[in-house]
Short mmCIF file of C-alpha atoms in Angstrom, two decimals:
data_model
loop_
_atom_site.label_atom_id
_atom_site.label_comp_id
_atom_site.label_asym_id
_atom_site.label_seq_id
_atom_site.Cartn_x
_atom_site.Cartn_y
_atom_site.Cartn_z
CA MET A 1 -0.18 0.38 0.56
CA SER A 2 1.73 3.28 -0.79
CA ASP A 3 2.16 6.23 1.20
CA PRO A 4 -0.93 8.90 1.62
CA ALA A 5 -0.16 11.83 -0.45
CA PRO A 6 0.61 14.28 2.37
CA LEU A 7 -2.05 17.07 3.10
CA PRO A 8 -1.72 20.59 2.11
CA ASP A 9 -1.50 23.47 4.79
CA VAL A 10 -4.50 25.22 5.27
CA THR A 11 -5.05 28.90 5.05
CA LEU A 12 -7.98 30.81 6.27
CA SER A 13 -9.57 34.36 6.22
CA PRO A 14 -11.77 36.12 8.76
CA ILE A 15 -15.21 37.28 6.69
CA GLY A 16 -16.07 39.32 9.50
CA VAL A 17 -14.64 40.30 13.20
CA ILE A 18 -17.03 40.68 16.08
CA GLU A 19 -18.08 43.74 18.24
CA SER A 20 -19.88 42.61 21.63
CA ASP A 21 -20.68 43.13 25.05
CA PHE A 22 -17.81 41.69 26.18
CA PRO A 23 -14.13 43.54 25.80
CA ASP A 24 -12.53 40.58 28.07
CA LYS A 25 -12.38 36.94 27.78
CA PHE A 26 -12.98 37.18 32.05
CA GLY A 27 -16.32 36.50 32.04
CA VAL A 28 -17.78 35.67 28.79
CA PRO A 29 -20.64 32.60 29.16
CA ARG A 30 -18.77 29.03 29.07
CA GLN A 31 -22.07 28.09 26.20
CA PRO A 32 -23.75 30.54 23.83
CA GLY A 33 -27.43 31.06 24.89
CA LEU A 34 -26.44 31.26 28.43
CA ALA A 35 -26.21 35.27 28.41
CA PRO A 36 -29.69 35.93 26.15
CA SER A 37 -29.52 39.36 26.99
CA ALA A 38 -25.31 39.77 25.13
CA ARG A 39 -25.66 41.69 22.64
CA ALA A 40 -23.07 41.04 19.47
CA THR A 41 -22.27 42.84 16.27
CA LEU A 42 -20.56 40.70 13.61
CA ARG A 43 -19.36 43.14 10.43
CA LEU A 44 -18.34 41.28 7.60
CA LEU A 45 -15.02 43.14 6.29
CA PRO A 46 -14.20 43.88 2.46
CA PRO A 47 -15.28 41.76 -0.02
CA TYR A 48 -17.32 39.79 2.36
CA ASP A 49 -19.49 42.42 2.99
CA ASN A 50 -21.61 42.51 0.02
CA PRO A 51 -25.58 42.71 0.88
CA LEU A 52 -25.98 39.58 -2.09
CA ALA A 53 -23.88 37.19 0.05
CA VAL A 54 -26.97 37.94 3.41
CA ARG A 55 -29.35 37.29 0.46
CA GLY A 56 -32.40 35.40 2.64
CA LEU A 57 -30.36 35.23 5.85
CA GLU A 58 -33.51 36.77 7.81
CA ALA A 59 -36.01 34.04 7.03
CA PHE A 60 -33.52 32.05 10.04
CA SER A 61 -33.76 32.86 13.62
CA HIS A 62 -30.40 31.35 14.58
CA LEU A 63 -27.76 31.20 12.92
CA TRP A 64 -23.71 28.63 13.32
CA LEU A 65 -20.72 30.90 13.71
CA THR A 66 -17.62 29.08 13.11
CA PHE A 67 -14.62 31.53 14.91
CA LEU A 68 -10.70 31.48 16.07
CA PHE A 69 -10.06 31.35 19.79
CA HIS A 70 -8.09 34.32 19.10
CA LEU A 71 -7.42 35.30 22.49
CA SER A 72 -5.72 31.33 23.20
CA PRO A 73 -2.28 30.40 23.18
CA GLU A 74 -1.68 30.24 19.34
CA ARG A 75 0.49 26.65 17.99
CA THR A 76 4.42 27.21 17.08
CA GLY A 77 4.11 23.24 15.48
CA PRO A 78 2.02 20.56 15.07
CA GLU A 79 4.34 18.83 18.57
CA ASP A 80 3.12 22.43 20.03
CA TRP A 81 -0.56 21.28 21.16
CA MET A 82 -2.49 19.73 25.04
CA PRO A 83 -4.04 16.78 24.48
CA LEU A 84 -5.61 17.13 27.94
CA VAL A 85 -7.44 20.25 29.10
CA ARG A 86 -9.39 20.48 32.38
CA PRO A 87 -12.97 21.67 31.64
CA PRO A 88 -14.51 23.81 34.31
CA ARG A 89 -17.56 21.80 34.30
CA LEU A 90 -14.89 18.93 36.03
CA GLY A 91 -13.80 21.93 39.18
CA GLY A 92 -11.05 23.03 36.94
CA ASN A 93 -8.86 19.70 38.30
CA ARG A 94 -9.95 16.50 36.59
CA ARG A 95 -8.08 16.21 33.01
CA ILE A 96 -9.84 15.00 30.54
CA GLY A 97 -9.64 14.96 26.20
CA VAL A 98 -9.73 18.04 24.20
CA PHE A 99 -11.60 16.55 21.28
CA ALA A 100 -13.75 15.56 24.63
CA SER A 101 -13.70 18.92 25.55
CA ARG A 102 -15.12 22.71 24.53
CA SER A 103 -12.25 23.93 25.56
CA THR A 104 -10.51 26.96 24.05
CA HIS A 105 -7.26 25.32 24.00
CA ARG A 106 -7.40 23.66 20.09
CA PRO A 107 -4.77 22.59 18.17
CA ASN A 108 -6.54 24.49 15.78
CA ARG A 109 -8.29 27.09 18.02
CA LEU A 110 -11.98 27.12 16.12
CA GLY A 111 -14.85 27.27 17.85
CA LEU A 112 -17.92 27.12 17.19
CA SER A 113 -21.14 29.30 18.19
CA LEU A 114 -25.46 29.14 17.78
CA VAL A 115 -26.21 32.77 17.86
CA GLU A 116 -29.70 34.53 17.56
CA LEU A 117 -29.80 36.67 14.27
CA VAL A 118 -32.03 39.67 15.47
CA GLY A 119 -30.90 42.09 12.39
CA ILE A 120 -29.58 42.57 9.58
CA ASP A 121 -28.03 46.03 8.81
CA THR A 122 -27.12 46.73 4.44
CA ARG A 123 -26.52 50.55 4.42
CA HIS A 124 -22.84 50.38 4.61
CA GLY A 125 -21.91 47.11 3.82
CA VAL A 126 -22.97 44.23 6.17
CA ARG A 127 -23.69 44.03 10.18
CA LEU A 128 -25.80 41.39 11.48
CA GLN A 129 -27.35 42.26 15.11
CA LEU A 130 -26.67 38.76 17.72
CA ALA A 131 -27.60 38.15 20.69
CA GLY A 132 -26.78 35.11 23.09
CA ALA A 133 -23.37 35.66 21.98
CA ASP A 134 -20.47 34.15 23.44
CA LEU A 135 -17.53 35.62 21.48
CA VAL A 136 -15.26 38.29 22.76
CA SER A 137 -14.94 41.48 21.21
CA GLY A 138 -12.71 41.33 18.14
CA THR A 139 -13.25 37.71 17.18
CA PRO A 140 -12.81 36.81 14.23
CA VAL A 141 -15.65 35.17 12.17
CA LEU A 142 -14.58 32.68 9.56
CA ASP A 143 -17.58 31.36 8.35
CA ILE A 144 -21.79 31.79 8.80
CA LYS A 145 -24.25 28.43 8.07
CA PRO A 146 -27.82 29.01 8.95
CA TYR A 147 -28.70 26.74 11.70
CA LEU A 148 -31.32 24.01 10.91
CA PRO A 149 -33.03 22.61 13.91
CA TRP A 150 -35.08 19.64 12.74
CA ALA A 151 -31.41 18.77 11.60
CA GLU A 152 -29.57 19.68 14.19
CA ALA A 153 -31.77 19.33 17.33
CA ARG A 154 -30.88 16.11 18.63
CA PRO A 155 -33.08 16.10 22.97
CA GLU A 156 -32.07 12.67 23.16
CA ALA A 157 -28.39 12.82 22.90
CA ARG A 158 -25.74 12.06 25.28
CA ALA A 159 -23.94 14.95 26.95
CA GLY A 160 -21.34 13.06 28.55
CA PHE A 161 -19.75 15.34 32.20
CA ALA A 162 -22.13 18.37 30.93
CA PRO A 163 -25.51 16.72 30.70
CA GLU A 164 -27.17 19.85 32.29
CA ALA A 165 -27.02 23.64 32.41
CA PRO A 166 -24.15 24.79 35.27
CA VAL A 167 -26.21 25.52 38.25
CA ARG A 168 -26.86 29.63 38.91
CA LEU A 169 -25.99 31.17 41.68
CA PRO A 170 -28.07 34.46 43.14
CA VAL A 171 -27.07 38.11 42.67
CA ARG A 172 -27.70 41.25 44.49
CA PHE A 173 -26.34 44.87 44.33
CA THR A 174 -25.09 47.45 46.33
CA ARG A 175 -26.92 50.59 46.89
CA GLU A 176 -23.97 52.14 45.52
CA ALA A 177 -24.45 49.64 41.99
CA GLU A 178 -28.19 50.02 42.35
CA THR A 179 -27.46 54.11 41.98
CA VAL A 180 -25.18 53.23 38.79
CA LEU A 181 -27.76 51.20 36.81
CA ALA A 182 -30.93 53.84 37.14
CA ARG A 183 -28.32 56.96 35.96
CA ARG A 184 -27.21 54.56 33.01
CA GLU A 185 -30.08 54.74 29.54
CA ASP A 186 -29.05 50.90 29.22
CA GLY A 187 -29.54 49.85 32.83
CA THR A 188 -32.40 47.42 32.34
CA SER A 189 -30.52 45.36 29.77
CA LEU A 190 -27.57 46.04 32.01
CA ARG A 191 -28.70 44.69 35.04
CA ALA A 192 -29.45 41.67 33.07
CA LEU A 193 -26.93 41.22 31.32
CA ILE A 194 -24.47 41.51 34.48
CA GLU A 195 -26.76 38.80 36.21
CA GLU A 196 -27.10 36.59 33.09
CA VAL A 197 -22.97 36.12 33.75
CA LEU A 198 -22.40 36.20 37.58
CA SER A 199 -25.26 33.71 37.79
CA GLN A 200 -23.22 31.23 35.92
CA ASP A 201 -19.96 32.31 38.68
CA PRO A 202 -17.27 33.87 36.41
CA ARG A 203 -14.55 32.83 38.87
CA PRO A 204 -12.13 29.96 38.19
CA ALA A 205 -13.12 26.70 39.00
CA TYR A 206 -11.94 25.66 41.54
CA ARG A 207 -12.81 29.12 43.63
CA ASN A 208 -15.60 28.08 45.70
CA GLY A 209 -18.31 29.30 48.50
CA GLY A 210 -17.83 32.98 49.81
CA GLU A 211 -14.12 34.45 49.49
CA ALA A 212 -12.92 38.52 50.41
CA ARG A 213 -11.71 38.73 47.31
CA ARG A 214 -12.93 40.99 44.70
CA TYR A 215 -13.24 40.39 41.26
CA GLY A 216 -13.72 42.77 37.99
CA VAL A 217 -15.83 41.97 34.84
CA ARG A 218 -15.70 43.94 32.62
CA LEU A 219 -18.93 44.23 30.32
CA ARG A 220 -19.52 47.36 27.64
CA ASP A 221 -17.85 50.32 28.66
CA LEU A 222 -18.02 49.17 32.42
CA ASP A 223 -16.05 47.31 35.62
CA VAL A 224 -18.01 45.25 37.03
CA ARG A 225 -16.51 44.48 40.52
CA PHE A 226 -18.32 42.21 42.81
CA GLN A 227 -16.99 38.88 45.82
CA ALA A 228 -19.10 35.88 46.83
CA VAL A 229 -20.63 36.19 49.90
CA ALA A 230 -21.03 32.53 52.13
CA ALA A 231 -24.83 32.63 53.90
CA ALA A 232 -24.80 31.13 57.19
CA ASP A 233 -26.11 26.97 55.63
CA GLY A 234 -23.30 27.58 53.42
CA ALA A 235 -24.73 29.48 49.85
CA THR A 236 -22.82 31.52 47.81
CA THR A 237 -24.55 34.60 46.52
CA LEU A 238 -22.23 36.49 44.09
CA GLU A 239 -22.61 40.54 44.99
CA VAL A 240 -22.50 43.22 42.83
CA VAL A 241 -20.10 45.95 44.71
CA ASP A 242 -18.93 48.40 42.28
CA ILE A 243 -19.97 49.76 38.79
CA VAL A 244 -16.89 51.67 37.43
CA PRO A 245 -15.95 53.50 33.99
CA THR A 246 -13.15 51.43 32.86
#
């Protein structure tokens, strides 16, 4: 049997870039749809910003986006990859095969996200308005495909170590944080976004229960500072202690 022909190198060019509520990767939902209040815009780049390229897309409610985890370390060669990763759902301690996970640390740094299509603006190029996106601002998008629920929804499928959505923690706001929200025009949607993001506990997976340390997650143009507070019964609440401009 002859040796197989060598595979060619693959070069991919972004077709667009994401502008979202998440300036940094800390706090980004670990799966799409977990923060439905999160808004994003996919701006198509030339020459893909031709309105003809999205003709008919308005008939679909959801899209698959193939993108690049551009903030993850880039490989220097085929030997520079990690076969094992530590998913947050397993506490950040147990190792599992990279191909049995949805980790951002992948051989080719490719990601796949299911997002809701809210609107299409073709007045100056093409901009797709999205909801429920789990994407950092600046994320390069490589492809768009419409979602077909009859072909791609499989509720009977097994989900391995993540059979259910993560448990959500209660979120509360201090008086100072409430004052900031009351003064903003986007206060209502911002509150919903903060609650959806923090209820998933964006702290490192090995951090459990209450702790004195304060964390900060950047959302839109703000730094949302929060702390994990433990009640007498051991239940944890994430308290927003301050909201300040970045």
